[in-house]
mmCIF file of C-alpha atoms in Angstrom:
data_model
loop_
_atom_site.group_PDB
_atom_site.id
_atom_site.type_symbol
_atom_site.label_atom_id
_atom_site.label_comp_id
_atom_site.label_asym_id
_atom_site.label_seq_id
_atom_site.Cartn_x
_atom_site.Cartn_y
_atom_site.Cartn_z
ATOM 1 C CA MET A 22 0.000 0.000 0.000
ATOM 2 C CA THR A 23 1.371 3.399 -0.984
ATOM 3 C CA LYS A 24 1.480 6.316 1.427
ATOM 4 C CA THR A 25 -1.220 8.050 -0.609
ATOM 5 C CA THR A 26 -3.511 5.011 -0.463
ATOM 6 C CA ALA A 27 -2.901 4.519 3.256
ATOM 7 C CA SER A 28 -4.164 8.029 3.971
ATOM 8 C CA ALA A 29 -7.164 7.802 1.643
ATOM 9 C CA PRO A 30 -10.667 7.685 3.176
ATOM 10 C CA VAL A 31 -12.082 4.184 3.685
ATOM 11 C CA LEU A 32 -15.366 3.215 2.046
ATOM 12 C CA SER A 33 -17.275 0.392 3.718
ATOM 13 C CA PRO A 34 -19.097 -2.278 1.697
ATOM 14 C CA ARG A 35 -22.395 -0.482 2.362
ATOM 15 C CA ALA A 36 -20.946 2.836 1.212
ATOM 16 C CA LEU A 37 -19.684 1.183 -1.975
ATOM 17 C CA ASN A 38 -23.049 -0.517 -2.390
ATOM 18 C CA ARG A 39 -25.024 2.712 -2.218
ATOM 19 C CA ALA A 40 -22.636 4.559 -4.529
ATOM 20 C CA THR A 41 -22.769 1.779 -7.118
ATOM 21 C CA LEU A 42 -26.542 1.440 -6.924
ATOM 22 C CA ASP A 43 -26.892 5.181 -7.480
ATOM 23 C CA ARG A 44 -24.689 5.057 -10.594
ATOM 24 C CA GLN A 45 -26.606 1.985 -11.773
ATOM 25 C CA LEU A 46 -29.969 3.798 -11.495
ATOM 26 C CA LEU A 47 -31.114 1.309 -8.861
ATOM 27 C CA LEU A 48 -31.588 3.521 -5.798
ATOM 28 C CA ARG A 49 -34.478 5.280 -7.512
ATOM 29 C CA ARG A 50 -35.874 4.890 -10.992
ATOM 30 C CA SER A 51 -34.422 7.339 -13.470
ATOM 31 C CA GLY A 52 -36.210 9.541 -15.961
ATOM 32 C CA LEU A 53 -33.552 8.864 -18.609
ATOM 33 C CA SER A 54 -34.678 7.595 -21.998
ATOM 34 C CA ALA A 55 -33.971 3.961 -22.795
ATOM 35 C CA LYS A 56 -31.187 4.934 -25.203
ATOM 36 C CA ALA A 57 -29.582 7.351 -22.753
ATOM 37 C CA ALA A 58 -29.682 4.687 -20.039
ATOM 38 C CA VAL A 59 -28.059 2.062 -22.272
ATOM 39 C CA GLY A 60 -25.335 4.589 -23.052
ATOM 40 C CA HIS A 61 -24.818 5.639 -19.436
ATOM 41 C CA LEU A 62 -24.515 1.999 -18.342
ATOM 42 C CA LEU A 63 -22.055 1.255 -21.190
ATOM 43 C CA GLY A 64 -24.362 -1.462 -22.450
ATOM 44 C CA LEU A 65 -26.515 -4.207 -20.979
ATOM 45 C CA GLN A 66 -25.581 -7.866 -20.690
ATOM 46 C CA ALA A 67 -27.683 -9.677 -23.292
ATOM 47 C CA GLN A 68 -26.819 -13.361 -23.493
ATOM 48 C CA ASN A 69 -30.554 -13.911 -23.964
ATOM 49 C CA VAL A 70 -33.141 -11.610 -25.517
ATOM 50 C CA LYS A 71 -35.131 -10.605 -22.433
ATOM 51 C CA PRO A 72 -32.473 -9.530 -19.870
ATOM 52 C CA PRO A 73 -31.929 -5.996 -21.266
ATOM 53 C CA TYR A 74 -35.656 -5.344 -21.000
ATOM 54 C CA TYR A 75 -35.774 -6.533 -17.394
ATOM 55 C CA ALA A 76 -32.629 -4.528 -16.622
ATOM 56 C CA LEU A 77 -34.247 -1.299 -17.833
ATOM 57 C CA ALA A 78 -37.581 -2.076 -16.161
ATOM 58 C CA ALA A 79 -35.717 -2.139 -12.837
ATOM 59 C CA ARG A 80 -33.971 1.166 -13.549
ATOM 60 C CA LEU A 81 -36.244 3.508 -15.499
ATOM 61 C CA ASP A 82 -39.422 5.341 -14.622
ATOM 62 C CA GLY A 83 -42.115 4.899 -17.247
ATOM 63 C CA PHE A 84 -40.181 2.280 -19.194
ATOM 64 C CA ALA A 85 -42.084 0.113 -21.671
ATOM 65 C CA PRO A 86 -40.453 -2.762 -23.582
ATOM 66 C CA GLY A 87 -41.455 -1.212 -26.897
ATOM 67 C CA GLN A 88 -39.050 1.646 -26.252
ATOM 68 C CA LEU A 89 -35.980 -0.586 -26.397
ATOM 69 C CA SER A 90 -37.451 -2.783 -29.113
ATOM 70 C CA GLU A 91 -38.027 0.239 -31.357
ATOM 71 C CA LEU A 92 -34.460 1.395 -30.814
ATOM 72 C CA MET A 93 -33.252 -2.016 -31.928
ATOM 73 C CA ALA A 94 -35.553 -2.087 -34.947
ATOM 74 C CA ASP A 95 -34.311 1.385 -35.932
ATOM 75 C CA ARG A 96 -30.676 0.256 -35.485
ATOM 76 C CA GLU A 97 -30.037 2.768 -32.704
ATOM 77 C CA VAL A 98 -29.009 -0.085 -30.404
ATOM 78 C CA VAL A 99 -27.520 -3.435 -31.407
ATOM 79 C CA ARG A 100 -26.528 -6.789 -29.959
ATOM 80 C CA ILE A 101 -22.798 -7.542 -30.268
ATOM 81 C CA VAL A 102 -20.010 -9.404 -28.449
ATOM 82 C CA THR A 103 -17.913 -6.918 -26.488
ATOM 83 C CA MET A 104 -16.900 -7.046 -22.822
ATOM 84 C CA ARG A 105 -15.868 -10.390 -21.362
ATOM 85 C CA SER A 106 -16.563 -12.028 -24.732
ATOM 86 C CA THR A 107 -20.286 -11.837 -24.018
ATOM 87 C CA ILE A 108 -23.203 -10.365 -25.939
ATOM 88 C CA HIS A 109 -24.211 -6.865 -24.899
ATOM 89 C CA THR A 110 -26.889 -4.486 -26.071
ATOM 90 C CA HIS A 111 -25.085 -1.251 -26.947
ATOM 91 C CA THR A 112 -25.988 2.056 -28.479
ATOM 92 C CA THR A 113 -24.812 2.433 -32.054
ATOM 93 C CA GLU A 114 -22.093 4.808 -30.894
ATOM 94 C CA ASP A 115 -20.763 2.391 -28.278
ATOM 95 C CA CYS A 116 -20.958 -0.540 -30.662
ATOM 96 C CA LEU A 117 -18.687 1.312 -33.056
ATOM 97 C CA THR A 118 -16.212 2.447 -30.416
ATOM 98 C CA LEU A 119 -16.160 -0.017 -27.523
ATOM 99 C CA ARG A 120 -15.707 -3.018 -29.785
ATOM 100 C CA PRO A 121 -12.351 -1.751 -31.125
ATOM 101 C CA LEU A 122 -11.306 -0.971 -27.553
ATOM 102 C CA VAL A 123 -11.779 -4.606 -26.468
ATOM 103 C CA GLN A 124 -10.316 -6.071 -29.674
ATOM 104 C CA PRO A 125 -7.087 -7.118 -27.878
ATOM 105 C CA ALA A 126 -9.183 -9.389 -25.671
ATOM 106 C CA ARG A 127 -10.880 -10.907 -28.717
ATOM 107 C CA ASP A 128 -7.422 -11.533 -30.235
ATOM 108 C CA ARG A 129 -6.312 -13.290 -27.021
ATOM 109 C CA GLU A 130 -9.464 -15.391 -27.086
ATOM 110 C CA LEU A 131 -8.297 -16.950 -30.350
ATOM 111 C CA ILE A 132 -5.350 -18.514 -28.521
ATOM 112 C CA ASN A 133 -7.802 -20.964 -26.939
ATOM 113 C CA PHE A 134 -8.736 -22.232 -30.408
ATOM 114 C CA ARG A 135 -5.311 -22.324 -32.049
ATOM 115 C CA LYS A 136 -5.318 -26.130 -32.267
ATOM 116 C CA GLY A 137 -8.457 -26.081 -34.395
ATOM 117 C CA LEU A 138 -7.115 -23.236 -36.533
ATOM 118 C CA GLN A 139 -3.797 -24.747 -37.630
ATOM 119 C CA GLY A 140 -3.077 -23.783 -41.213
ATOM 120 C CA VAL A 141 -5.790 -21.102 -41.252
ATOM 121 C CA ASP A 142 -4.806 -17.652 -42.498
ATOM 122 C CA LEU A 143 -6.794 -15.489 -40.068
ATOM 123 C CA ASP A 144 -6.537 -12.362 -42.198
ATOM 124 C CA ARG A 145 -7.875 -14.305 -45.172
ATOM 125 C CA LEU A 146 -10.600 -15.740 -42.937
ATOM 126 C CA ALA A 147 -11.654 -12.238 -41.881
ATOM 127 C CA VAL A 148 -11.901 -11.086 -45.498
ATOM 128 C CA LEU A 149 -13.904 -14.131 -46.542
ATOM 129 C CA ALA A 150 -16.200 -13.982 -43.510
ATOM 130 C CA ARG A 151 -16.876 -10.302 -44.146
ATOM 131 C CA GLU A 152 -17.828 -11.030 -47.758
ATOM 132 C CA LEU A 153 -20.171 -13.802 -46.620
ATOM 133 C CA VAL A 154 -22.075 -11.920 -43.909
ATOM 134 C CA GLU A 155 -22.270 -8.674 -45.853
ATOM 135 C CA ALA A 156 -23.734 -10.501 -48.859
ATOM 136 C CA GLU A 157 -26.520 -11.636 -46.521
ATOM 137 C CA PRO A 158 -26.751 -12.205 -42.746
ATOM 138 C CA ARG A 159 -25.548 -15.691 -41.809
ATOM 139 C CA THR A 160 -26.180 -17.959 -38.860
ATOM 140 C CA MET A 161 -23.158 -19.396 -37.085
ATOM 141 C CA LYS A 162 -23.977 -22.754 -38.698
ATOM 142 C CA GLN A 163 -23.976 -21.215 -42.163
ATOM 143 C CA LEU A 164 -20.760 -19.384 -41.424
ATOM 144 C CA ARG A 165 -19.093 -22.577 -40.180
ATOM 145 C CA GLU A 166 -20.100 -24.504 -43.279
ATOM 146 C CA ALA A 167 -18.957 -21.802 -45.683
ATOM 147 C CA LEU A 168 -15.583 -21.377 -43.988
ATOM 148 C CA LEU A 169 -15.102 -25.130 -43.732
ATOM 149 C CA ALA A 170 -15.246 -25.324 -47.506
ATOM 150 C CA GLU A 171 -12.107 -23.134 -47.562
ATOM 151 C CA TRP A 172 -10.336 -24.929 -44.678
ATOM 152 C CA PRO A 173 -11.737 -28.487 -44.567
ATOM 153 C CA ASP A 174 -9.174 -29.697 -42.007
ATOM 154 C CA ALA A 175 -9.953 -26.979 -39.461
ATOM 155 C CA ASP A 176 -12.354 -27.260 -36.542
ATOM 156 C CA PRO A 177 -15.704 -25.854 -37.736
ATOM 157 C CA GLN A 178 -16.567 -24.258 -34.407
ATOM 158 C CA ALA A 179 -13.142 -22.630 -34.177
ATOM 159 C CA LEU A 180 -13.597 -21.142 -37.652
ATOM 160 C CA ALA A 181 -16.875 -19.469 -36.707
ATOM 161 C CA ILE A 182 -15.479 -18.176 -33.414
ATOM 162 C CA ALA A 183 -12.456 -16.801 -35.251
ATOM 163 C CA ALA A 184 -14.788 -14.866 -37.533
ATOM 164 C CA ARG A 185 -16.629 -13.481 -34.497
ATOM 165 C CA CYS A 186 -13.338 -12.481 -32.875
ATOM 166 C CA LYS A 187 -11.816 -10.895 -35.978
ATOM 167 C CA LEU A 188 -14.943 -9.019 -37.040
ATOM 168 C CA PRO A 189 -17.486 -6.864 -35.170
ATOM 169 C CA LEU A 190 -20.515 -9.064 -35.887
ATOM 170 C CA VAL A 191 -23.932 -7.833 -34.791
ATOM 171 C CA GLN A 192 -27.114 -9.869 -34.473
ATOM 172 C CA VAL A 193 -29.654 -8.570 -36.973
ATOM 173 C CA THR A 194 -33.315 -8.135 -36.146
ATOM 174 C CA PRO A 195 -35.858 -9.612 -35.536
ATOM 175 C CA ARG A 196 -33.493 -11.195 -32.991
ATOM 176 C CA GLY A 197 -33.661 -9.072 -29.865
ATOM 177 C CA LEU A 198 -37.077 -7.501 -30.497
ATOM 178 C CA TRP A 199 -39.613 -7.754 -27.683
ATOM 179 C CA GLY A 200 -42.301 -10.335 -28.329
ATOM 180 C CA ARG A 201 -40.673 -11.495 -31.572
ATOM 181 C CA SER A 202 -38.691 -14.607 -32.281
ATOM 182 C CA GLY A 203 -35.744 -15.014 -34.554
ATOM 183 C CA GLN A 204 -32.605 -17.088 -34.793
ATOM 184 C CA VAL A 205 -29.201 -15.481 -34.468
ATOM 185 C CA ALA A 206 -28.099 -14.140 -37.858
ATOM 186 C CA LEU A 207 -24.963 -12.028 -38.172
ATOM 187 C CA THR A 208 -23.529 -9.264 -40.290
ATOM 188 C CA THR A 209 -20.829 -6.691 -39.646
ATOM 189 C CA ALA A 210 -21.549 -3.609 -37.585
ATOM 190 C CA GLU A 211 -20.284 -1.455 -40.445
ATOM 191 C CA HIS A 212 -22.703 -3.032 -42.904
ATOM 192 C CA TRP A 213 -25.686 -2.974 -40.537
ATOM 193 C CA LEU A 214 -25.106 0.599 -39.418
ATOM 194 C CA GLY A 215 -23.505 2.113 -42.493
ATOM 195 C CA ARG A 216 -20.539 3.364 -40.469
ATOM 196 C CA SER A 217 -16.989 2.222 -39.800
ATOM 197 C CA THR A 218 -15.539 0.978 -36.515
ATOM 198 C CA GLU A 219 -11.993 1.863 -37.520
ATOM 199 C CA ALA A 220 -10.593 5.275 -36.616
ATOM 200 C CA SER A 221 -8.046 6.810 -34.331
ATOM 201 C CA PRO A 222 -8.963 9.371 -31.664
ATOM 202 C CA THR A 223 -7.090 12.068 -33.567
ATOM 203 C CA GLU A 224 -9.165 11.399 -36.685
ATOM 204 C CA ALA A 225 -12.470 11.804 -34.897
ATOM 205 C CA SER A 226 -14.705 14.593 -36.079
ATOM 206 C CA PRO A 227 -15.978 16.926 -33.351
ATOM 207 C CA THR A 228 -19.429 16.595 -34.851
ATOM 208 C CA GLU A 229 -21.667 13.550 -35.129
ATOM 209 C CA PRO A 230 -20.156 11.107 -37.677
ATOM 210 C CA GLY A 231 -21.968 11.027 -41.005
ATOM 211 C CA PRO A 232 -23.328 7.874 -42.626
ATOM 212 C CA THR A 233 -19.993 6.863 -44.127
ATOM 213 C CA GLU A 234 -17.612 8.564 -41.703
ATOM 214 C CA PRO A 235 -15.632 6.527 -39.171
ATOM 215 C CA SER A 236 -16.494 6.797 -35.488
ATOM 216 C CA PRO A 237 -13.714 7.609 -33.033
ATOM 217 C CA THR A 238 -12.167 4.734 -31.143
ATOM 218 C CA PRO A 239 -12.286 5.650 -27.449
ATOM 219 C CA THR A 240 -9.045 5.998 -25.571
ATOM 220 C CA PRO A 241 -8.801 3.848 -22.465
ATOM 221 C CA ASP A 242 -8.775 7.098 -20.456
ATOM 222 C CA ALA A 243 -12.197 8.165 -21.733
ATOM 223 C CA THR A 244 -13.640 4.751 -21.032
ATOM 224 C CA VAL A 245 -12.182 4.736 -17.506
ATOM 225 C CA LEU A 246 -14.137 7.911 -16.773
ATOM 226 C CA ARG A 247 -17.340 6.428 -18.176
ATOM 227 C CA TYR A 248 -16.807 3.198 -16.244
ATOM 228 C CA LEU A 249 -16.397 5.108 -12.983
ATOM 229 C CA ALA A 250 -19.570 7.097 -13.742
ATOM 230 C CA ALA A 251 -21.516 3.851 -14.074
ATOM 231 C CA PHE A 252 -19.724 1.466 -11.687
ATOM 232 C CA GLY A 253 -17.463 3.491 -9.381
ATOM 233 C CA PRO A 254 -15.795 3.884 -6.999
ATOM 234 C CA ALA A 255 -13.603 1.124 -8.391
ATOM 235 C CA SER A 256 -10.121 -0.337 -8.536
ATOM 236 C CA VAL A 257 -8.018 -0.994 -11.613
ATOM 237 C CA LYS A 258 -8.811 -4.705 -11.277
ATOM 238 C CA ASP A 259 -12.520 -3.904 -11.097
ATOM 239 C CA MET A 260 -12.473 -2.214 -14.483
ATOM 240 C CA GLN A 261 -10.266 -4.925 -15.969
ATOM 241 C CA THR A 262 -12.853 -7.480 -14.809
ATOM 242 C CA TRP A 263 -15.657 -5.488 -16.417
ATOM 243 C CA ALA A 264 -13.871 -5.002 -19.730
ATOM 244 C CA GLY A 265 -12.053 -8.310 -19.943
ATOM 245 C CA LEU A 266 -8.871 -6.298 -20.585
ATOM 246 C CA THR A 267 -5.496 -6.091 -18.885
ATOM 247 C CA ARG A 268 -2.897 -3.329 -18.507
ATOM 248 C CA LEU A 269 -5.272 -0.499 -17.629
ATOM 249 C CA ARG A 270 -3.115 0.762 -14.756
ATOM 250 C CA ASP A 271 -1.409 3.366 -16.980
ATOM 251 C CA ALA A 272 -4.748 4.938 -17.903
ATOM 252 C CA PHE A 273 -5.713 5.263 -14.235
ATOM 253 C CA GLU A 274 -2.328 6.773 -13.410
ATOM 254 C CA ARG A 275 -2.687 9.361 -16.161
ATOM 255 C CA LEU A 276 -6.083 10.286 -14.742
ATOM 256 C CA ARG A 277 -5.044 10.196 -11.076
ATOM 257 C CA PRO A 278 -4.625 14.012 -10.727
ATOM 258 C CA GLN A 279 -8.272 14.558 -11.683
ATOM 259 C CA LEU A 280 -9.748 11.675 -9.650
ATOM 260 C CA ARG A 281 -10.556 11.183 -5.981
ATOM 261 C CA ILE A 282 -8.814 8.313 -4.218
ATOM 262 C CA PHE A 283 -10.415 6.049 -1.628
ATOM 263 C CA ARG A 284 -9.701 2.578 -0.297
ATOM 264 C CA ASP A 285 -11.868 -0.304 0.756
ATOM 265 C CA GLU A 286 -11.671 -2.081 4.115
ATOM 266 C CA ASN A 287 -8.960 -4.373 2.731
ATOM 267 C CA GLY A 288 -6.778 -1.437 1.725
ATOM 268 C CA VAL A 289 -7.434 -1.744 -2.019
ATOM 269 C CA GLU A 290 -7.091 1.590 -3.806
ATOM 270 C CA LEU A 291 -10.324 2.851 -5.345
ATOM 271 C CA PHE A 292 -10.662 5.637 -7.911
ATOM 272 C CA ASP A 293 -13.683 7.850 -8.449
ATOM 273 C CA LEU A 294 -14.923 10.950 -10.209
ATOM 274 C CA PRO A 295 -14.728 13.974 -7.897
ATOM 275 C CA ASP A 296 -18.390 14.961 -8.223
ATOM 276 C CA ALA A 297 -19.934 11.500 -8.535
ATOM 277 C CA PRO A 298 -22.708 10.643 -6.061
ATOM 278 C CA ARG A 299 -21.695 8.757 -2.930
ATOM 279 C CA PRO A 300 -24.880 8.484 -0.858
ATOM 280 C CA ALA A 301 -24.877 7.844 2.865
ATOM 281 C CA GLU A 302 -24.761 4.209 3.981
ATOM 282 C CA ASP A 303 -28.269 4.405 5.418
ATOM 283 C CA THR A 304 -29.846 5.619 2.175
ATOM 284 C CA PRO A 305 -32.887 3.377 1.529
ATOM 285 C CA ALA A 306 -32.456 0.866 -1.294
ATOM 286 C CA PRO A 307 -35.780 -0.552 -2.542
ATOM 287 C CA PRO A 308 -36.047 -4.182 -3.724
ATOM 288 C CA ARG A 309 -35.201 -4.760 -7.368
ATOM 289 C CA PHE A 310 -35.804 -7.715 -9.688
ATOM 290 C CA LEU A 311 -32.777 -8.085 -11.985
ATOM 291 C CA PRO A 312 -32.251 -10.449 -14.920
ATOM 292 C CA GLU A 313 -29.663 -13.182 -15.059
ATOM 293 C CA PHE A 314 -26.125 -11.897 -15.646
ATOM 294 C CA ASP A 315 -27.001 -8.284 -14.821
ATOM 295 C CA ASN A 316 -23.862 -6.177 -15.143
ATOM 296 C CA LEU A 317 -24.272 -4.994 -11.561
ATOM 297 C CA LEU A 318 -23.123 -8.421 -10.389
ATOM 298 C CA LEU A 319 -20.368 -8.946 -12.985
ATOM 299 C CA SER A 320 -18.438 -5.701 -13.264
ATOM 300 C CA HIS A 321 -16.095 -5.720 -10.257
ATOM 301 C CA ALA A 322 -13.253 -7.999 -9.207
ATOM 302 C CA ASP A 323 -14.564 -7.724 -5.645
ATOM 303 C CA ARG A 324 -18.316 -8.329 -5.777
ATOM 304 C CA THR A 325 -18.928 -8.005 -2.045
ATOM 305 C CA ARG A 326 -20.314 -4.511 -2.618
ATOM 306 C CA VAL A 327 -23.417 -6.311 -3.962
ATOM 307 C CA VAL A 328 -22.998 -10.021 -3.187
ATOM 308 C CA PRO A 329 -22.611 -11.007 0.491
ATOM 309 C CA LYS A 330 -19.879 -13.603 0.903
ATOM 310 C CA GLU A 331 -22.323 -16.163 2.291
ATOM 311 C CA TYR A 332 -24.352 -15.968 -0.940
ATOM 312 C CA TRP A 333 -21.453 -16.285 -3.360
ATOM 313 C CA GLY A 334 -22.357 -18.866 -6.011
ATOM 314 C CA ARG A 335 -26.038 -18.953 -5.057
ATOM 315 C CA SER A 336 -27.271 -17.177 -8.201
ATOM 316 C CA TRP A 337 -26.177 -19.930 -10.582
ATOM 317 C CA GLN A 338 -25.979 -23.698 -10.686
ATOM 318 C CA GLY A 339 -23.722 -25.364 -13.235
ATOM 319 C CA ASN A 340 -24.372 -23.524 -16.505
ATOM 320 C CA GLN A 341 -27.738 -22.234 -15.274
ATOM 321 C CA ALA A 342 -27.847 -18.606 -14.146
ATOM 322 C CA TYR A 343 -30.853 -17.335 -12.240
ATOM 323 C CA CYS A 344 -32.575 -13.982 -12.204
ATOM 324 C CA THR A 345 -31.619 -12.164 -9.020
ATOM 325 C CA LEU A 346 -33.390 -10.220 -6.295
ATOM 326 C CA LEU A 347 -31.902 -7.273 -4.415
ATOM 327 C CA VAL A 348 -33.136 -6.459 -0.921
ATOM 328 C CA ASP A 349 -31.588 -3.520 0.917
ATOM 329 C CA GLY A 350 -29.249 -3.160 -2.033
ATOM 330 C CA PHE A 351 -27.634 -6.602 -1.810
ATOM 331 C CA LEU A 352 -28.225 -9.955 -3.480
ATOM 332 C CA ALA A 353 -30.911 -11.630 -1.360
ATOM 333 C CA GLY A 354 -32.505 -14.285 -3.551
ATOM 334 C CA VAL A 355 -33.464 -15.511 -7.004
ATOM 335 C CA TRP A 356 -36.697 -15.539 -8.982
ATOM 336 C CA LYS A 357 -38.382 -16.977 -12.057
ATOM 337 C CA LEU A 358 -41.566 -16.685 -14.065
ATOM 338 C CA THR A 359 -43.181 -20.062 -14.458
ATOM 339 C CA GLY A 360 -46.572 -20.356 -16.091
ATOM 340 C CA ASP A 361 -48.734 -17.666 -14.489
ATOM 341 C CA THR A 362 -46.631 -17.381 -11.326
ATOM 342 C CA LEU A 363 -43.715 -15.222 -10.246
ATOM 343 C CA VAL A 364 -41.758 -17.416 -7.831
ATOM 344 C CA VAL A 365 -39.374 -15.679 -5.438
ATOM 345 C CA GLU A 366 -36.812 -17.629 -3.413
ATOM 346 C CA PRO A 367 -35.131 -15.522 -0.712
ATOM 347 C CA PHE A 368 -31.835 -16.878 0.593
ATOM 348 C CA ASP A 369 -32.822 -15.923 4.131
ATOM 349 C CA ARG A 370 -35.999 -15.024 5.983
ATOM 350 C CA LEU A 371 -37.505 -11.684 4.995
ATOM 351 C CA THR A 372 -39.384 -9.498 7.420
ATOM 352 C CA LYS A 373 -43.077 -8.895 6.761
ATOM 353 C CA ALA A 374 -42.249 -5.384 5.630
ATOM 354 C CA GLN A 375 -39.596 -6.691 3.226
ATOM 355 C CA GLN A 376 -42.004 -9.310 1.840
ATOM 356 C CA LYS A 377 -44.561 -6.577 1.250
ATOM 357 C CA ASP A 378 -42.024 -4.390 -0.543
ATOM 358 C CA VAL A 379 -40.737 -7.308 -2.655
ATOM 359 C CA THR A 380 -44.300 -8.214 -3.633
ATOM 360 C CA ALA A 381 -45.057 -4.615 -4.611
ATOM 361 C CA GLU A 382 -41.887 -4.427 -6.706
ATOM 362 C CA GLY A 383 -42.752 -7.739 -8.360
ATOM 363 C CA GLN A 384 -46.192 -6.403 -9.245
ATOM 364 C CA ARG A 385 -44.636 -3.301 -10.744
ATOM 365 C CA MET A 386 -42.167 -5.334 -12.792
ATOM 366 C CA LEU A 387 -44.946 -7.573 -14.119
ATOM 367 C CA ALA A 388 -47.174 -4.604 -14.963
ATOM 368 C CA THR A 389 -44.299 -3.006 -16.874
ATOM 369 C CA LEU A 390 -43.229 -6.020 -18.914
ATOM 370 C CA HIS A 391 -46.402 -8.103 -19.039
ATOM 371 C CA PRO A 392 -49.281 -5.631 -18.792
ATOM 372 C CA GLY A 393 -52.730 -7.157 -18.672
ATOM 373 C CA THR A 394 -51.414 -10.640 -17.899
ATOM 374 C CA PRO A 395 -52.505 -11.971 -14.504
ATOM 375 C CA TYR A 396 -49.711 -13.428 -12.379
ATOM 376 C CA ASP A 397 -49.632 -14.818 -8.880
ATOM 377 C CA ILE A 398 -46.631 -13.970 -6.717
ATOM 378 C CA ARG A 399 -45.455 -16.548 -4.216
ATOM 379 C CA PHE A 400 -42.376 -17.190 -2.135
ATOM 380 C CA GLY A 401 -41.100 -20.692 -2.901
ATOM 381 C CA THR A 402 -38.265 -22.688 -4.438
ATOM 382 C CA VAL A 403 -36.444 -21.612 -7.599
ATOM 383 C CA VAL A 404 -33.171 -23.500 -7.282
ATOM 384 C CA GLU A 405 -33.847 -27.214 -7.264
ATOM 385 C CA LYS A 406 -31.455 -29.131 -5.030
#
């Protein structure tokens, strides 16, 4: 611990919890538009179609699923692999800029598939894959089969993953639209949006990029500031966990003079924006129903600001992740919709007042996302032993 860190104010887990919830729009519902919220949060985890809708329903006042669905239909938000090699729903602007930022992580990901890619010219693969998906959107199966014709001795799955790593592939609609079904079909972000992902910060126009102009690639420094606005106070390792990147220390050091420095109870140095909200520890935190893999639970190396140590690992089982419930700002249970019933499984006994508040929040969530559909709410078992 440096002398500077040793003298920095200490933030308790509850203080970190309230600060993070405030940045995540979870202390009180925000009046932001759906697009502005997606941008502020630097995207929403979207391994499945519904989680982004549930994430915004928990965060925004007056949200309706059609708002996000229309943005996706109008190509103002898209589904693309970015942070942690997982699918996120991003604004068009963040799709075009954050994906180049995390490209080093996508390049490292290919190392895991090198055995199945022996003899494959990856630059040639990228050119061929681009031609294929820009001619018409392709499923991963179609992409595998087409690339296998060029490299018959390669592993088909590795070929398709290499294409996804080398190119910014977005999922085209109707995939991702609320109440619609559609298999995953891919094309490049440039083709889908009519704009390039390749530019340097010095080439960026100060005005909004035109239809054929490149968008500026964000510097790590700019993204650090945005990360802190959405997830801070945070350590270097916290942001590296969120982004799936390494070697971000230099960016934090460059920004140190303009940031506030804190430490957690273990002495870990935490950075924050000077004017960012840091509510008092006793600020009320209403219950919230979050989707599986919500970024709130995945974007810090130390998750104890949201996940009590005794509940670590309780929100998933094997490859199955469960939707999560926050009570008093912390993970307190899981939930699921089954048939006409919302089933809530608290990890510990709730007080009568807490049960009442959880039920009211469940009713609000159901009215937002499933208006006019009658549901019962009961406290029962979600995770089968």
